[in-house]
Coordinates of C-alpha atoms in Angstrom, one line a residue:
Chain Q
M9 CA 22.5 -183.1 0.7
I10 CA 23.7 -180.6 -2.0
A11 CA 21.9 -180.0 -5.3
H12 CA 23.7 -178.8 -8.4
K13 CA 21.8 -177.6 -11.3
S14 CA 23.2 -178.0 -14.8
G15 CA 20.9 -177.3 -17.7
S16 CA 17.8 -179.4 -17.2
L17 CA 19.5 -181.9 -14.9
T18 CA 19.8 -181.6 -11.2
F19 CA 22.5 -183.7 -9.5
F20 CA 22.3 -184.6 -5.9
T21 CA 25.5 -185.3 -4.0
P22 CA 25.4 -186.6 -0.5
D23 CA 27.1 -184.5 2.1
A24 CA 30.7 -185.4 2.1
V25 CA 31.1 -186.4 5.8
D26 CA 34.6 -187.5 5.6
N27 CA 35.3 -188.7 9.0
A28 CA 37.3 -191.9 9.3
A29 CA 35.9 -192.4 12.8
G30 CA 32.5 -193.0 11.3
Q31 CA 33.1 -196.7 11.3
F32 CA 31.2 -199.2 13.3
F33 CA 33.1 -200.7 16.3
D34 CA 31.1 -203.5 17.8
T35 CA 33.6 -203.8 20.6
G36 CA 32.5 -200.4 21.8
I37 CA 34.6 -197.4 22.3
S38 CA 35.3 -196.6 26.0
A39 CA 35.7 -192.9 25.7
G40 CA 36.4 -190.2 23.2
F41 CA 35.1 -187.2 21.5
P42 CA 31.6 -187.7 20.0
S43 CA 31.4 -187.3 16.3
P44 CA 30.8 -183.7 15.4
A45 CA 28.7 -184.9 12.4
E46 CA 26.3 -186.8 14.6
D47 CA 23.8 -183.9 14.7
F48 CA 23.9 -183.3 11.0
K49 CA 23.4 -186.8 9.7
E50 CA 20.8 -187.2 6.9
Q51 CA 19.4 -190.4 5.5
R52 CA 21.3 -191.7 2.6
L53 CA 19.3 -191.5 -0.7
S54 CA 17.1 -194.5 -1.1
L55 CA 15.8 -195.6 -4.5
D56 CA 13.1 -197.6 -2.8
E57 CA 11.7 -194.4 -1.4
E58 CA 12.0 -192.6 -4.7
L59 CA 10.4 -195.2 -6.9
V60 CA 8.0 -196.9 -4.5
K61 CA 5.3 -194.6 -3.3
N62 CA 3.0 -197.3 -2.0
K63 CA 4.8 -200.4 -1.1
E64 CA 1.7 -202.6 -0.5
A65 CA 0.5 -202.0 -4.0
T66 CA 3.9 -202.0 -5.9
F67 CA 4.9 -204.9 -8.1
Y68 CA 7.5 -205.3 -10.7
A69 CA 7.5 -206.7 -14.3
K70 CA 10.0 -207.2 -17.0
V71 CA 9.4 -205.9 -20.5
S72 CA 9.6 -208.3 -23.4
G73 CA 9.5 -206.9 -26.9
Q74 CA 9.6 -203.6 -28.8
S75 CA 6.0 -202.4 -28.7
M76 CA 6.6 -199.5 -26.3
I77 CA 10.1 -198.3 -27.4
G78 CA 8.6 -194.9 -28.2
A79 CA 7.8 -194.4 -24.6
G80 CA 11.2 -195.5 -23.5
L81 CA 10.3 -199.1 -22.5
D82 CA 12.8 -201.3 -24.1
D83 CA 13.2 -205.0 -24.1
N84 CA 14.3 -206.4 -20.7
D85 CA 13.6 -203.1 -18.8
L86 CA 12.2 -203.3 -15.3
L87 CA 8.9 -201.7 -14.7
V88 CA 7.6 -200.4 -11.4
I89 CA 3.9 -200.9 -11.2
D90 CA 1.5 -199.3 -8.7
R91 CA -1.8 -201.1 -8.5
S92 CA -3.3 -198.4 -6.3
L93 CA -3.4 -195.8 -9.0
E94 CA -6.5 -195.2 -11.0
P95 CA -6.3 -196.0 -14.7
A96 CA -6.8 -193.0 -16.8
N97 CA -6.3 -191.8 -20.4
N98 CA -2.7 -191.6 -21.4
K99 CA -1.3 -193.6 -18.5
I100 CA 0.9 -196.6 -19.3
A101 CA -0.7 -199.7 -17.9
V102 CA 0.1 -203.4 -17.5
C103 CA -3.0 -205.2 -18.7
F104 CA -4.0 -208.8 -19.0
L105 CA -5.4 -209.3 -22.4
D106 CA -6.6 -212.6 -23.8
G107 CA -4.3 -214.8 -21.8
E108 CA -1.2 -212.7 -21.6
F109 CA 0.3 -209.6 -19.9
T110 CA 0.9 -206.7 -22.0
V111 CA 2.0 -203.1 -21.4
K112 CA 0.5 -200.3 -23.5
R113 CA -0.7 -196.7 -23.2
L114 CA -4.3 -196.4 -22.2
R115 CA -6.6 -194.5 -24.5
V116 CA -9.9 -194.0 -22.8
S117 CA -12.8 -192.1 -24.3
K118 CA -16.4 -192.1 -23.2
D119 CA -17.1 -195.7 -23.5
E120 CA -14.2 -197.1 -25.4
V121 CA -10.9 -198.4 -24.3
W122 CA -7.9 -198.6 -26.7
L123 CA -4.4 -199.9 -26.0
Q124 CA -2.0 -197.9 -27.9
P125 CA 1.6 -199.2 -28.6
E126 CA 4.4 -196.7 -28.9
N127 CA 5.9 -198.2 -32.0
P128 CA 4.5 -197.6 -35.5
N129 CA 5.0 -201.3 -36.4
Y130 CA 2.4 -202.4 -33.9
P131 CA -1.3 -202.0 -34.3
I132 CA -3.6 -200.1 -31.8
I133 CA -5.9 -202.5 -30.1
K134 CA -9.6 -201.8 -29.4
I135 CA -10.9 -203.6 -26.4
T136 CA -14.3 -205.1 -27.0
E137 CA -16.6 -207.2 -24.9
D138 CA -15.2 -210.3 -26.6
N139 CA -11.8 -209.7 -25.0
N140 CA -10.7 -211.2 -21.8
F141 CA -9.3 -207.9 -20.4
L142 CA -8.3 -206.4 -17.1
I143 CA -6.1 -203.5 -16.1
W144 CA -3.6 -204.9 -13.8
G145 CA -1.7 -201.8 -12.7
I146 CA -0.2 -198.5 -13.7
V147 CA 3.4 -198.2 -14.6
T148 CA 5.2 -195.5 -12.6
N149 CA 8.9 -195.9 -13.4
V150 CA 11.1 -197.7 -15.8
I151 CA 14.5 -199.0 -14.7
K152 CA 17.0 -199.8 -17.4
K153 CA 20.5 -201.1 -17.5
V154 CA 22.8 -198.9 -19.6
Chain A
M26 CA -16.9 -203.6 17.5
F27 CA -14.5 -206.2 16.0
A28 CA -14.0 -207.0 12.4
L29 CA -12.7 -210.3 11.0
V30 CA -11.2 -209.8 7.5
D31 CA -10.6 -213.1 5.8
C32 CA -9.0 -213.7 2.3
N33 CA -11.1 -215.9 0.1
N34 CA -9.3 -219.1 -0.9
F35 CA -6.1 -217.3 -0.2
Y36 CA -3.5 -219.5 -1.8
A37 CA -5.5 -220.0 -5.0
S38 CA -6.3 -216.2 -5.1
C39 CA -2.5 -215.4 -4.8
E40 CA -1.9 -217.6 -7.9
R41 CA -4.7 -215.9 -9.7
V42 CA -3.2 -212.4 -9.3
F43 CA -0.1 -213.4 -11.3
N44 CA -1.8 -215.8 -13.5
P45 CA -5.2 -214.3 -14.4
N46 CA -5.9 -217.2 -16.8
L47 CA -6.9 -219.1 -13.7
I48 CA -9.7 -216.6 -12.8
G49 CA -13.0 -218.4 -13.0
K50 CA -11.4 -221.8 -13.3
P51 CA -10.9 -224.6 -10.8
V52 CA -7.6 -224.3 -8.9
A53 CA -6.2 -226.5 -6.2
I54 CA -3.1 -225.9 -4.1
L55 CA -1.1 -228.8 -2.6
S56 CA 0.5 -229.1 0.8
N57 CA 4.2 -229.3 1.4
N58 CA 5.7 -232.1 -0.5
D59 CA 2.7 -232.0 -2.9
G60 CA 0.7 -234.3 -0.6
C61 CA -2.9 -233.2 -0.4
V62 CA -5.1 -230.4 -1.4
I63 CA -5.0 -227.5 1.1
S64 CA -6.6 -224.6 -0.8
R65 CA -9.3 -224.7 -3.5
S66 CA -11.0 -222.1 -5.6
D67 CA -14.8 -221.9 -5.4
E68 CA -14.9 -223.7 -8.8
A69 CA -12.8 -226.6 -7.5
K70 CA -15.1 -226.8 -4.4
A71 CA -18.2 -226.9 -6.6
L72 CA -16.7 -229.8 -8.5
G73 CA -16.6 -231.7 -5.3
L74 CA -12.8 -231.8 -4.8
P75 CA -12.6 -232.2 -1.0
M76 CA -10.2 -230.3 1.3
G77 CA -7.3 -232.6 2.3
A78 CA -7.8 -234.8 -0.8
P79 CA -4.5 -236.8 -1.3
I80 CA -3.5 -235.9 -4.8
F81 CA -2.3 -239.3 -5.8
K82 CA -5.9 -240.5 -5.3
W83 CA -7.5 -237.5 -7.1
E84 CA -5.1 -236.9 -9.9
S85 CA -7.3 -238.4 -12.6
F86 CA -10.3 -236.5 -11.2
C87 CA -8.4 -233.2 -11.5
K88 CA -7.2 -234.1 -15.1
A89 CA -10.8 -235.0 -16.1
N90 CA -12.2 -231.7 -14.8
N91 CA -9.4 -229.4 -15.8
V92 CA -8.4 -228.5 -12.3
T93 CA -5.1 -226.6 -12.3
V94 CA -3.1 -228.2 -9.5
L95 CA -0.2 -226.2 -8.0
S96 CA 2.5 -226.8 -5.3
S97 CA 2.3 -224.4 -2.5
N98 CA 4.4 -221.3 -3.1
Y99 CA 5.0 -220.0 0.4
P100 CA 7.3 -217.1 -0.5
L101 CA 4.6 -215.7 -2.7
Y102 CA 1.7 -216.3 -0.2
G103 CA 3.9 -214.9 2.7
D104 CA 4.6 -211.7 0.7
M105 CA 0.9 -211.2 -0.4
S106 CA -0.2 -211.8 3.2
S107 CA 2.1 -209.1 4.6
R108 CA 0.7 -206.7 2.0
V109 CA -2.8 -207.4 3.0
M110 CA -2.1 -207.2 6.7
S111 CA -0.2 -203.9 6.3
I112 CA -3.2 -202.4 4.4
L113 CA -5.4 -203.5 7.3
K114 CA -3.3 -201.5 9.6
Q115 CA -4.4 -198.4 7.8
Y116 CA -7.9 -199.0 9.0
S117 CA -7.5 -199.7 12.7
P118 CA -4.5 -199.1 15.1
E119 CA -5.3 -202.4 16.7
V120 CA -4.9 -205.4 14.4
E121 CA -4.4 -209.0 15.4
V122 CA -2.9 -211.1 12.5
Y123 CA -4.6 -214.3 13.3
S124 CA -3.2 -216.4 10.5
I125 CA -1.7 -216.0 7.0
D126 CA -5.1 -215.0 5.6
E127 CA -7.2 -213.6 8.3
S128 CA -6.9 -210.7 10.8
F129 CA -9.0 -209.3 13.6
L130 CA -9.5 -205.5 13.7
Y131 CA -10.7 -203.7 16.8
F132 CA -12.9 -200.7 16.1
K133 CA -12.8 -198.7 19.3
G134 CA -14.4 -195.3 19.1
F135 CA -15.8 -195.9 15.7
D136 CA -19.4 -195.3 16.9
N137 CA -20.2 -192.7 14.3
Y138 CA -18.8 -194.7 11.4
D139 CA -21.0 -196.4 8.9
L140 CA -19.3 -199.7 9.4
T141 CA -20.8 -201.4 6.3
K142 CA -19.3 -198.6 4.2
Y143 CA -16.1 -198.9 6.1
G144 CA -16.0 -202.6 5.5
L145 CA -16.7 -202.3 1.8
E146 CA -13.8 -199.8 1.6
I147 CA -11.4 -202.1 3.3
K148 CA -12.5 -204.9 0.9
S149 CA -12.2 -202.8 -2.2
R150 CA -8.8 -201.4 -1.3
I151 CA -7.3 -204.8 -0.6
L152 CA -8.7 -206.1 -3.9
K153 CA -7.5 -203.1 -5.9
W154 CA -4.0 -202.9 -4.4
T155 CA -3.2 -206.6 -4.1
G156 CA -5.7 -208.4 -6.2
I157 CA -6.9 -210.5 -3.3
P158 CA -10.6 -210.9 -2.7
T159 CA -11.7 -210.8 1.0
C160 CA -14.8 -211.0 3.2
V161 CA -15.4 -208.8 6.2
G162 CA -17.5 -209.7 9.2
I163 CA -18.2 -207.0 11.8
A164 CA -19.8 -207.6 15.2
P165 CA -19.6 -206.6 18.8
T166 CA -17.3 -209.5 19.8
K167 CA -14.5 -211.5 18.3
A168 CA -16.4 -214.8 18.1
L169 CA -19.4 -213.0 16.5
S170 CA -17.3 -211.3 14.0
K171 CA -16.2 -214.8 12.9
V172 CA -19.8 -215.7 12.5
A173 CA -20.5 -212.5 10.6
N174 CA -17.7 -213.3 8.3
K175 CA -19.2 -216.7 7.5
I176 CA -22.4 -215.0 6.5
A177 CA -20.6 -212.5 4.3
R178 CA -18.7 -215.4 2.6
K179 CA -21.8 -217.6 2.2
Y180 CA -24.1 -214.9 0.8
P181 CA -22.0 -212.7 -1.5
N182 CA -25.0 -211.5 -3.5
Q183 CA -26.9 -210.2 -0.5
T184 CA -24.0 -208.9 1.5
K185 CA -21.4 -207.9 -1.2
G186 CA -18.9 -209.6 1.1
V187 CA -19.4 -207.4 4.1
Y188 CA -21.8 -208.2 6.9
V189 CA -22.3 -206.2 10.0
M190 CA -24.1 -207.9 12.9
D191 CA -25.3 -204.8 14.7
T192 CA -28.6 -205.9 16.3
E193 CA -29.6 -208.5 18.8
E194 CA -32.1 -209.8 16.2
K195 CA -29.3 -210.4 13.7
R196 CA -27.2 -212.0 16.3
I197 CA -29.8 -214.6 17.2
K198 CA -30.7 -215.3 13.6
A199 CA -27.1 -215.9 12.8
L200 CA -26.4 -218.2 15.7
K201 CA -29.5 -220.2 14.9
W202 CA -28.2 -220.5 11.4
L203 CA -24.7 -221.6 12.4
S204 CA -24.4 -225.3 13.3
V205 CA -22.4 -226.1 16.4
E206 CA -19.5 -227.8 14.7
D207 CA -18.8 -224.6 12.7
V208 CA -18.4 -222.5 15.8
W209 CA -14.9 -221.1 16.0
G210 CA -12.8 -222.7 18.6
L211 CA -15.0 -225.5 19.7
G212 CA -13.2 -228.3 17.9
R213 CA -14.6 -231.5 16.6
Q214 CA -14.5 -233.5 19.8
L215 CA -16.4 -230.9 21.8
S216 CA -19.0 -230.2 19.1
K217 CA -19.6 -234.0 18.8
R218 CA -20.3 -234.1 22.6
L219 CA -22.6 -231.1 22.3
Q220 CA -24.5 -232.6 19.5
T221 CA -25.2 -235.8 21.4
K222 CA -26.6 -233.5 24.2
G223 CA -29.0 -232.1 21.6
C224 CA -27.0 -229.0 21.0
K225 CA -27.3 -228.4 17.3
T226 CA -26.7 -224.8 16.6
A227 CA -24.5 -222.1 18.0
F228 CA -27.6 -220.6 19.5
D229 CA -28.3 -223.8 21.4
F230 CA -24.8 -223.7 22.8
T231 CA -25.4 -220.1 24.1
Q232 CA -28.5 -221.4 25.9
L233 CA -26.6 -223.9 28.0
P234 CA -26.1 -222.9 31.7
D235 CA -22.7 -221.3 32.4
V236 CA -22.0 -223.6 35.3
W237 CA -22.6 -226.7 33.2
V238 CA -20.3 -225.5 30.4
K239 CA -17.5 -224.6 32.9
K240 CA -18.0 -228.0 34.7
N241 CA -18.1 -230.1 31.5
F242 CA -15.8 -228.3 29.4
S243 CA -13.5 -225.6 30.6
V244 CA -13.2 -221.8 31.2
V245 CA -12.1 -221.4 27.6
E246 CA -15.5 -222.6 26.3
A247 CA -17.4 -220.6 29.0
R248 CA -15.6 -217.4 27.7
L249 CA -16.3 -218.3 24.2
K250 CA -20.0 -218.7 25.1
R251 CA -20.1 -215.2 26.6
D252 CA -18.5 -213.8 23.5
L253 CA -21.2 -215.4 21.4
E254 CA -23.8 -213.9 23.7
G255 CA -22.5 -210.6 22.6
I256 CA -20.6 -209.7 25.7
P257 CA -17.1 -208.7 24.7
T258 CA -14.9 -211.2 26.5
L259 CA -12.1 -212.3 24.1
K260 CA -9.6 -209.6 23.5
L261 CA -7.3 -209.0 20.6
D262 CA -4.3 -211.3 20.6
E263 CA -5.9 -213.7 23.0
I264 CA -5.5 -217.2 21.8
I265 CA -8.5 -219.2 22.5
T266 CA -8.3 -222.3 20.4
Q267 CA -4.9 -223.8 21.3
K268 CA -2.3 -223.4 23.8
K269 CA 0.6 -221.9 21.9
M270 CA 2.8 -224.5 20.6
I271 CA 5.2 -225.1 17.7
A272 CA 5.6 -228.4 16.0
T273 CA 7.6 -230.2 13.4
T274 CA 6.3 -233.6 12.6
R275 CA 6.9 -235.6 9.5
S276 CA 6.4 -239.0 8.0
F277 CA 9.7 -240.7 6.9
D278 CA 10.1 -241.8 3.3
Y279 CA 10.2 -245.5 4.4
S280 CA 9.7 -247.2 7.7
Y281 CA 12.7 -247.4 9.9
S282 CA 13.6 -249.4 13.0
D283 CA 17.2 -248.1 13.2
I284 CA 17.5 -245.9 16.3
E285 CA 20.4 -244.0 14.8
Y286 CA 18.3 -242.9 11.8
I287 CA 15.4 -241.9 14.0
K288 CA 17.7 -240.0 16.3
E289 CA 19.0 -237.9 13.4
R290 CA 15.5 -237.1 12.3
V291 CA 14.3 -236.2 15.8
S292 CA 17.3 -234.0 16.2
T293 CA 16.5 -232.2 12.9
F294 CA 12.9 -231.7 13.9
A295 CA 14.0 -230.3 17.3
V296 CA 16.4 -227.9 15.6
S297 CA 13.7 -226.8 13.3
C298 CA 11.4 -226.2 16.3
A299 CA 14.1 -224.2 18.0
E300 CA 14.5 -222.1 14.8
K301 CA 10.8 -221.4 14.7
L302 CA 10.9 -220.4 18.4
R303 CA 13.7 -217.9 17.8
K304 CA 12.0 -216.6 14.7
Q305 CA 8.9 -215.6 16.8
G306 CA 11.0 -214.5 19.7
S307 CA 9.9 -217.2 22.1
S308 CA 11.5 -219.8 24.4
C309 CA 9.9 -223.0 25.5
H310 CA 9.5 -224.8 28.8
V311 CA 8.3 -228.2 27.5
I312 CA 9.5 -230.4 24.8
I313 CA 7.3 -233.3 23.5
V314 CA 8.5 -236.1 21.3
M315 CA 6.2 -238.4 19.5
L316 CA 6.8 -241.5 17.6
K317 CA 4.4 -243.6 15.4
S318 CA 4.6 -246.9 13.5
D319 CA 3.0 -247.3 10.1
K320 CA -0.7 -247.7 10.7
H321 CA -1.2 -248.9 7.1
K322 CA 1.0 -252.0 7.8
K323 CA -1.5 -253.7 10.1
E324 CA 0.5 -257.0 10.1
L325 CA 3.4 -255.4 11.9
E326 CA 3.4 -254.6 15.6
Q327 CA 2.0 -251.1 16.1
H328 CA 3.5 -248.5 18.6
R329 CA 2.2 -245.0 19.0
T330 CA 3.9 -243.2 21.8
S331 CA 5.0 -239.8 23.1
T332 CA 6.6 -238.2 26.1
S333 CA 7.5 -234.8 27.4
V334 CA 10.4 -233.2 29.0
N335 CA 10.0 -230.2 31.3
L336 CA 12.8 -227.8 31.6
T337 CA 13.6 -225.8 34.7
Y338 CA 14.4 -222.7 32.5
P339 CA 12.9 -221.7 29.2
T340 CA 15.1 -222.0 26.2
S341 CA 15.3 -221.5 22.4
S342 CA 18.7 -223.1 22.0
S343 CA 19.0 -225.7 19.3
L344 CA 21.5 -227.6 21.4
I345 CA 19.4 -227.9 24.5
I346 CA 16.2 -228.7 22.7
S347 CA 17.9 -231.3 20.5
N348 CA 19.6 -233.0 23.5
C349 CA 16.3 -233.1 25.4
A350 CA 14.4 -234.4 22.4
I351 CA 16.9 -237.2 21.9
S352 CA 16.8 -238.3 25.6
A353 CA 13.0 -238.2 25.4
L354 CA 13.2 -240.3 22.2
M355 CA 15.5 -242.9 23.9
S356 CA 13.0 -243.3 26.7
I357 CA 10.1 -244.2 24.4
F358 CA 11.8 -246.0 21.5
K359 CA 11.1 -249.7 21.3
K360 CA 13.4 -252.1 19.5
G361 CA 12.0 -254.0 16.6
I362 CA 9.2 -251.6 15.7
Q363 CA 9.1 -250.1 12.2
Y364 CA 8.5 -246.4 12.8
K365 CA 7.0 -244.3 10.0
K366 CA 6.6 -240.9 11.7
A367 CA 8.1 -238.7 14.4
G368 CA 7.6 -235.3 15.6
V369 CA 8.9 -232.7 18.1
I370 CA 6.5 -230.2 19.7
V371 CA 7.6 -227.4 21.9
T372 CA 5.1 -225.7 24.2
G373 CA 4.9 -223.6 27.4
L374 CA 6.1 -220.6 25.4
V375 CA 7.3 -217.4 26.9
P376 CA 8.9 -214.4 25.2
I377 CA 12.7 -214.7 24.9
D378 CA 13.4 -211.5 26.8
N379 CA 10.9 -212.2 29.6
H380 CA 12.6 -215.0 31.4
Q381 CA 12.0 -215.7 35.0
L382 CA 15.4 -216.4 36.4
H383 CA 15.9 -219.6 38.1
L384 CA 17.8 -219.8 41.3
F385 CA 20.1 -222.7 40.5
D386 CA 19.8 -223.5 36.8
A387 CA 20.2 -221.3 33.8
E388 CA 20.9 -221.5 30.1
N389 CA 24.5 -221.3 29.3
P390 CA 24.8 -217.6 28.3
K391 CA 26.9 -218.5 25.3
H392 CA 24.0 -220.2 23.6
Q393 CA 22.0 -217.2 22.6
P394 CA 24.8 -215.4 20.7
L395 CA 25.8 -218.8 19.2
M396 CA 22.2 -219.3 17.9
K397 CA 22.1 -215.7 16.6
S398 CA 25.2 -216.5 14.5
I399 CA 23.9 -219.8 13.3
D400 CA 20.6 -218.2 12.3
S401 CA 22.2 -215.3 10.4
L402 CA 24.6 -217.7 8.6
N403 CA 21.8 -220.1 7.7
A404 CA 19.7 -217.1 6.4
K405 CA 22.6 -216.1 4.2
Y406 CA 23.6 -219.5 2.8
K407 CA 20.3 -221.2 2.7
N408 CA 19.5 -225.0 3.1
N409 CA 20.6 -224.9 6.8
K410 CA 24.3 -225.2 6.1
I411 CA 25.1 -224.9 9.8
R412 CA 23.8 -227.9 11.7
I413 CA 24.6 -229.6 14.9
A414 CA 26.7 -232.7 14.8
N415 CA 23.9 -235.2 15.4
Q416 CA 22.2 -234.1 12.3
D417 CA 23.0 -235.6 9.0
L418 CA 25.1 -233.2 7.0
K419 CA 24.6 -234.9 3.7
R420 CA 20.9 -234.9 3.8
T421 CA 19.4 -231.8 2.2
W422 CA 15.8 -231.6 2.9
K423 CA 14.2 -231.0 -0.5
M424 CA 10.5 -230.5 -0.7
R425 CA 8.7 -232.0 -3.4
Q426 CA 7.3 -229.1 -5.5
D427 CA 6.7 -230.4 -8.9
R428 CA 4.1 -227.9 -9.9
L429 CA 5.5 -224.7 -8.3
S430 CA 4.6 -221.3 -9.7
P431 CA 7.3 -218.6 -9.9
R432 CA 8.1 -216.4 -6.9
Y433 CA 6.6 -213.4 -8.6
T434 CA 7.2 -211.0 -5.7
T435 CA 10.4 -212.2 -4.0
N436 CA 12.8 -213.1 -6.8
I437 CA 13.8 -210.7 -9.5
N438 CA 14.2 -213.5 -12.0
D439 CA 10.6 -214.6 -11.4
I440 CA 8.7 -211.4 -12.0
I441 CA 5.9 -211.3 -14.5
V442 CA 6.9 -210.6 -18.2
V443 CA 4.9 -208.2 -20.2
K444 CA 4.8 -207.8 -23.9

């Protein structure tokens, strides 16, 4: 794998192993020179590996609405949620609040929990004892179509 | 030591993870075809909704008591189960997945561990990561871990869902508490016989003489008894309750006396058994076909029958199993009877790659690759597009699932939506 740095972005290009013989012959090849690339093979990049750190605890959700556009969560984006992570101040969490799922930024102080939208048109929500509330999981990645 | 980790009301719990509105409310899950209740939340149990309740009889009860009734969502339960089981493998190298919602763990060399603490950690990780509540029973043998688990489940306040049976005193107390019909692996018939002999509790059962148990029951029960006495006898992956078998049995939508119709059904059931065999990597030696008339139509002639075919070589080929099942069916079918139910059971299972070669008889070597191709095509195109010719091609078996929840974890269009 080769890395190119350009400004703040790093591009990864898979090794160009350009050998036409690297095809699968299920009839078997009787004899021949073994591929010289065989010893240098690397795993192809896998998004699953990049995005899913704990596969038992990872779930997906779809964003509906505009309340988190400031954090880059747009309508219809796909969220990667890791339930194994501990909720903490400033994390973006999927919560269940009074009958529906919501995604907001957690604001946790000593004994108060607030759900902060990332859109000035939406109010910040204070969680009280009267709320039916649970933190369902922590958002680790956003996948969007462009 | 062994641990038994059991998911509480598993199917109902899976539904609650993705629909937290159901938490604290009565929930009931129905069997395939929305027939009867197969999983209930504690709240539904407390209302008196019985296990196995046919929903058509209990519909108004559920409405009146606000019980949420759902079809079974096996893709969801299967995925949640594999998450739970894979977490368990982080806690012991030796895990036996016993069923969709319970596993045995073998703790070898864990002598210095605080097992109560360890059990609580297992429980809390599964709950946090998957949302599924569990109970953990830990004891010196498999059968006792099952008992310890029952105690953990029954007394959540005292045990916090984890019970370690680590003294002789605890073992005896537990066995005296457990009535004999609740002993794992004894079955209803056996426990009835034991009760007539004055054997009321699990403890009473362990007090019977070994010789008597072996003589009156079988070596299986004798081994179970030793396990309950605290002597590790049953090993991981040892099946004690049933001989391994795979079955597909189903009631027809109406009663049929037409042999052609029943042949088609039996062939389809046989093919389904063969598929299940291949899925778990087994072959079978014995094929059993059973046939039943409608027991609710007392005015008609009744006929309940079954027969078995023994094969000289084990197979998982749909073609062979279907052919054998049909010839078995022809030998038991009686003209003029209205049949309502049929089934195919395969048993005498061996691993596919562990065949004992037969001197004169062998499976056509073309069958295995053929089955592989059929399986991969059917996996790709769904609804069993490839069938054998004695199956009805037009019939698409459609399960009744009127109250199905989304496939939250296995279909991208069904994932939860967050605002």
